[in-house]
Short mmCIF file of C-alpha atoms in Angstrom, two decimals:
data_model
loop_
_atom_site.label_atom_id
_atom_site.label_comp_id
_atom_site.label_asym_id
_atom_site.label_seq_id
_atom_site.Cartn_x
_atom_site.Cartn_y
_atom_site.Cartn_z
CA UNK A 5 88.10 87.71 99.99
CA UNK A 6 85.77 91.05 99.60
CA UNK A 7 84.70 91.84 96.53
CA UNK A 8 84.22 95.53 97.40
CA UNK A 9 87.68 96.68 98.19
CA UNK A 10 89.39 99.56 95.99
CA UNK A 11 91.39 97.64 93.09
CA UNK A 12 94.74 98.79 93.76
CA UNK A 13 96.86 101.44 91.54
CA UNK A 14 100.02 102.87 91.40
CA UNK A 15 98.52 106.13 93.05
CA UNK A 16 96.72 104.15 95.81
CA UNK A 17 100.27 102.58 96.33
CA UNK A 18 102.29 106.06 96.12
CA UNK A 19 99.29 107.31 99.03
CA UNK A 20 99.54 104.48 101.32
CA UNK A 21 103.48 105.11 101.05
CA UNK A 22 103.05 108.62 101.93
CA UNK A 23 100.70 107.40 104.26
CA UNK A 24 103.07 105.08 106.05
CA UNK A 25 105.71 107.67 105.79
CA UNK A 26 104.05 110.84 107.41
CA UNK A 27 102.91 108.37 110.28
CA UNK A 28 106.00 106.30 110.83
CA UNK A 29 109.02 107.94 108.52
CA UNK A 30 111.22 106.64 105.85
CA UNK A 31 112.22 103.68 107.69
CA UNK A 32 109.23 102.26 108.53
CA UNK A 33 108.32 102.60 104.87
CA UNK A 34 108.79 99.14 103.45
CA UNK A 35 106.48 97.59 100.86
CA UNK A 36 104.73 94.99 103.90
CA UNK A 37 104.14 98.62 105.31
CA UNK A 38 102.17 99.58 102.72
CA UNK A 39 100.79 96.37 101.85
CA UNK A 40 99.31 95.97 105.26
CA UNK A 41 98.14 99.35 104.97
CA UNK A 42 96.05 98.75 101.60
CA UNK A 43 95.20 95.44 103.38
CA UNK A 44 96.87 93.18 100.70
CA UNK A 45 100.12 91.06 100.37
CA UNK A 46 103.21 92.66 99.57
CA UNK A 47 104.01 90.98 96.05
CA UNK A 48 100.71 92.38 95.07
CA UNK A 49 102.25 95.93 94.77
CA UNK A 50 105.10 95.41 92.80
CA UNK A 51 102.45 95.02 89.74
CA UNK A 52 101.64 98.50 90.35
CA UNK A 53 105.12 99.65 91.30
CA UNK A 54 107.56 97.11 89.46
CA UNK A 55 110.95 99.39 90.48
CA UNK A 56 109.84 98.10 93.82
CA UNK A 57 110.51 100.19 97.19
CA UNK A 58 112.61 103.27 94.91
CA UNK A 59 109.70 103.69 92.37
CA UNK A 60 107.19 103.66 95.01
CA UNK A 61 109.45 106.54 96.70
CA UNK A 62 110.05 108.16 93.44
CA UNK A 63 106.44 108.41 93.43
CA UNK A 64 105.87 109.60 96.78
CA UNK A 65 107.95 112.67 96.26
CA UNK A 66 106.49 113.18 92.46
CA UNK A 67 103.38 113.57 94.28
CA UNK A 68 103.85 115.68 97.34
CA UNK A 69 106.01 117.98 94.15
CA UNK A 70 102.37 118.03 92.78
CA UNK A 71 100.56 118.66 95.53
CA UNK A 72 103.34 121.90 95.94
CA UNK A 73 102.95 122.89 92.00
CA UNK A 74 99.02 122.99 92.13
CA UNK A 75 98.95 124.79 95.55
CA UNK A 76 101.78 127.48 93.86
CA UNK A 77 100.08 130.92 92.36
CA UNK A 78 102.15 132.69 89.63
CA UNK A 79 101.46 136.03 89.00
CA UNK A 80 103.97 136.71 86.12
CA UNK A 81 106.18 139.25 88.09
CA UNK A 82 108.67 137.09 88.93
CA UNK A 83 110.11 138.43 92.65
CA UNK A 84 106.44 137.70 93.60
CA UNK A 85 106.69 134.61 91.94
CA UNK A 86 109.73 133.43 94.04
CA UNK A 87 108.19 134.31 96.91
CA UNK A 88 105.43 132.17 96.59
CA UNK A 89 107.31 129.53 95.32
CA UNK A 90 109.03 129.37 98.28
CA UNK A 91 106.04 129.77 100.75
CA UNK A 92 104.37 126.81 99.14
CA UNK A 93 106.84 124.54 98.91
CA UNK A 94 107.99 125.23 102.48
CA UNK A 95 103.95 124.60 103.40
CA UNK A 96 103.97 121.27 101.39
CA UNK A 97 106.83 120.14 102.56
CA UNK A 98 105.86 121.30 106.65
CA UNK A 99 102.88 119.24 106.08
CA UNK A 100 105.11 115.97 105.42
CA UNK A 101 108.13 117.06 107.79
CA UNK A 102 109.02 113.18 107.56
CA UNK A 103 110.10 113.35 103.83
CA UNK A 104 111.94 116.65 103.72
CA UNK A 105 115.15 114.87 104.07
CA UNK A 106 114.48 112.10 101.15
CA UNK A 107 113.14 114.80 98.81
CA UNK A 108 116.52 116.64 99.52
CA UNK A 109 118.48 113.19 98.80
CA UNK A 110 116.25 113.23 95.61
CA UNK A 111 116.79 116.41 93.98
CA UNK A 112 116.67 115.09 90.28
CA UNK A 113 113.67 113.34 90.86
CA UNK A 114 111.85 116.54 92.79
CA UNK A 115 112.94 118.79 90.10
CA UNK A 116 111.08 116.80 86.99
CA UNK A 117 107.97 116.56 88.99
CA UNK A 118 107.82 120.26 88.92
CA UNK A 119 108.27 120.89 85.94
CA UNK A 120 105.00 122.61 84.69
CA UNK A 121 105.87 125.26 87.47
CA UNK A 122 109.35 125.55 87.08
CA UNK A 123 109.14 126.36 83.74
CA UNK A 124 105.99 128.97 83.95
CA UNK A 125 108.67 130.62 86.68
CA UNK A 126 111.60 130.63 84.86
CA UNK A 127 109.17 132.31 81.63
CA UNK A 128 108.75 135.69 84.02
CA UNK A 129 112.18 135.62 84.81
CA UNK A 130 113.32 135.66 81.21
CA UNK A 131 110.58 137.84 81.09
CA UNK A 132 111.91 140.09 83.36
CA UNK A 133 115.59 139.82 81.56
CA UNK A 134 117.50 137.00 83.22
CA UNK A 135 118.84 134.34 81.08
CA UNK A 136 117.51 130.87 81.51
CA UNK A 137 120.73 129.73 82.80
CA UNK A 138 120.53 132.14 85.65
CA UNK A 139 116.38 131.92 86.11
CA UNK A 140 117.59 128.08 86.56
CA UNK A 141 120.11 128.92 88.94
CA UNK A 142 117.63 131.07 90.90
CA UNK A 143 115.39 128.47 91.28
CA UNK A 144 117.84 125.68 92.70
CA UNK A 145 119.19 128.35 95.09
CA UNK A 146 115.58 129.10 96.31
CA UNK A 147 114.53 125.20 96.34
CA UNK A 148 117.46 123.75 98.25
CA UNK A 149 117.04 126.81 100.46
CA UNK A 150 113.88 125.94 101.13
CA UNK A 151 114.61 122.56 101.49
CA UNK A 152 117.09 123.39 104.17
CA UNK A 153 115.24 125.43 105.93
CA UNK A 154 112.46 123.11 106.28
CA UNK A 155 114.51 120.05 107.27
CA UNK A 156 116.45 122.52 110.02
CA UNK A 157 112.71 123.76 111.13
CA UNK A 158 111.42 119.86 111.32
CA UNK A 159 114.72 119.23 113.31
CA UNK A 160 113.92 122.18 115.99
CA UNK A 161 109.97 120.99 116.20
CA UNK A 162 111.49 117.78 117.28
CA UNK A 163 113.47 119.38 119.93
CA UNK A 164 110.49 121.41 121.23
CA UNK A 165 110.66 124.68 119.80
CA UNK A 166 107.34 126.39 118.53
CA UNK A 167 106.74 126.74 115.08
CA UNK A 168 105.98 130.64 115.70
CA UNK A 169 109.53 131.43 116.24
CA UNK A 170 110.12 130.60 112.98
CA UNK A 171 107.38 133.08 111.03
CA UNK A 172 108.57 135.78 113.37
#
């Protein structure tokens, strides 16, 4: 056994998943996926990732969500703010077209990874006057928009249209 291999972690894990997922989709995701692609056994992960295969893809999306929340510039006007929103989570989630549909079946877990960014939005919305209850129902609309739209775009790329038609 090498001595100079990367111990593993529960981010190494949630990466390889991704990994696995972007390369052969959600149902070649299994944890012997992932294990062969960190090189070790399978039982080996579940130290990292004891929920087994649902933590490890509760992890997968709380990290692409992170990826969308960093790469997501608020400006404090909050129409702006929506729209870029939306842009970067559609570019996040273009880049990993093979988990649109299980961040969609995971809307609970999606929303508390973006928290941090959520809640800066919903600030220059109450800002701007609306109450919370509607800056929160502003956000879900423009999410599970974007969601859709995304998982109906991946579905056309499939079927060969170009991805220009849709920034026309």
């Amino acid at each position: 056994m090498s001595t100079d291999r990367e111990p593993l972690s529960r981010e190494r894990v949630v990466e390889a998943a991704l990994a696995v997922i972007d390369r052969s989709g959600i149902q070649g995701c299994s944890m012997r996926a992932v294990a062969a692609e960190l090189g070790v056994e399978a039982m080996s992960l579940y130290h990292h990732v004891p929920g087994g295969k649902k933590e490890m893809l509760d992890g997968v999306v709380a990290m692409v969500q992170t990826e969308f929340v960093e790469s997501t510039e608020l400006t404090g006007n909050w129409r702006t703010d929506m729209g870029n929103f939306s842009r970067a989570y559609r570019a996040v989630l273009s880049s990993h077209p093979n988990l649109v549909a299980m961040i969609a079946a995971r809307p609970s877990v999606a929303y508390r990874s973006s928290t941090v960014l959520v809640g800066s939005l919903f600030n220059s919305m109450e800002d701007a006057g609306f109450p919370r209850e509607d800056a929160l129902r502003a956000v879900r609309v423009v999410s599970r928009w974007t969601i859709g739209f995304t998982l109906g775009e991946a579905s056309a790329l499939e079927d060969g249209v170009s991805v220009e038609e849709f920034d026309e």
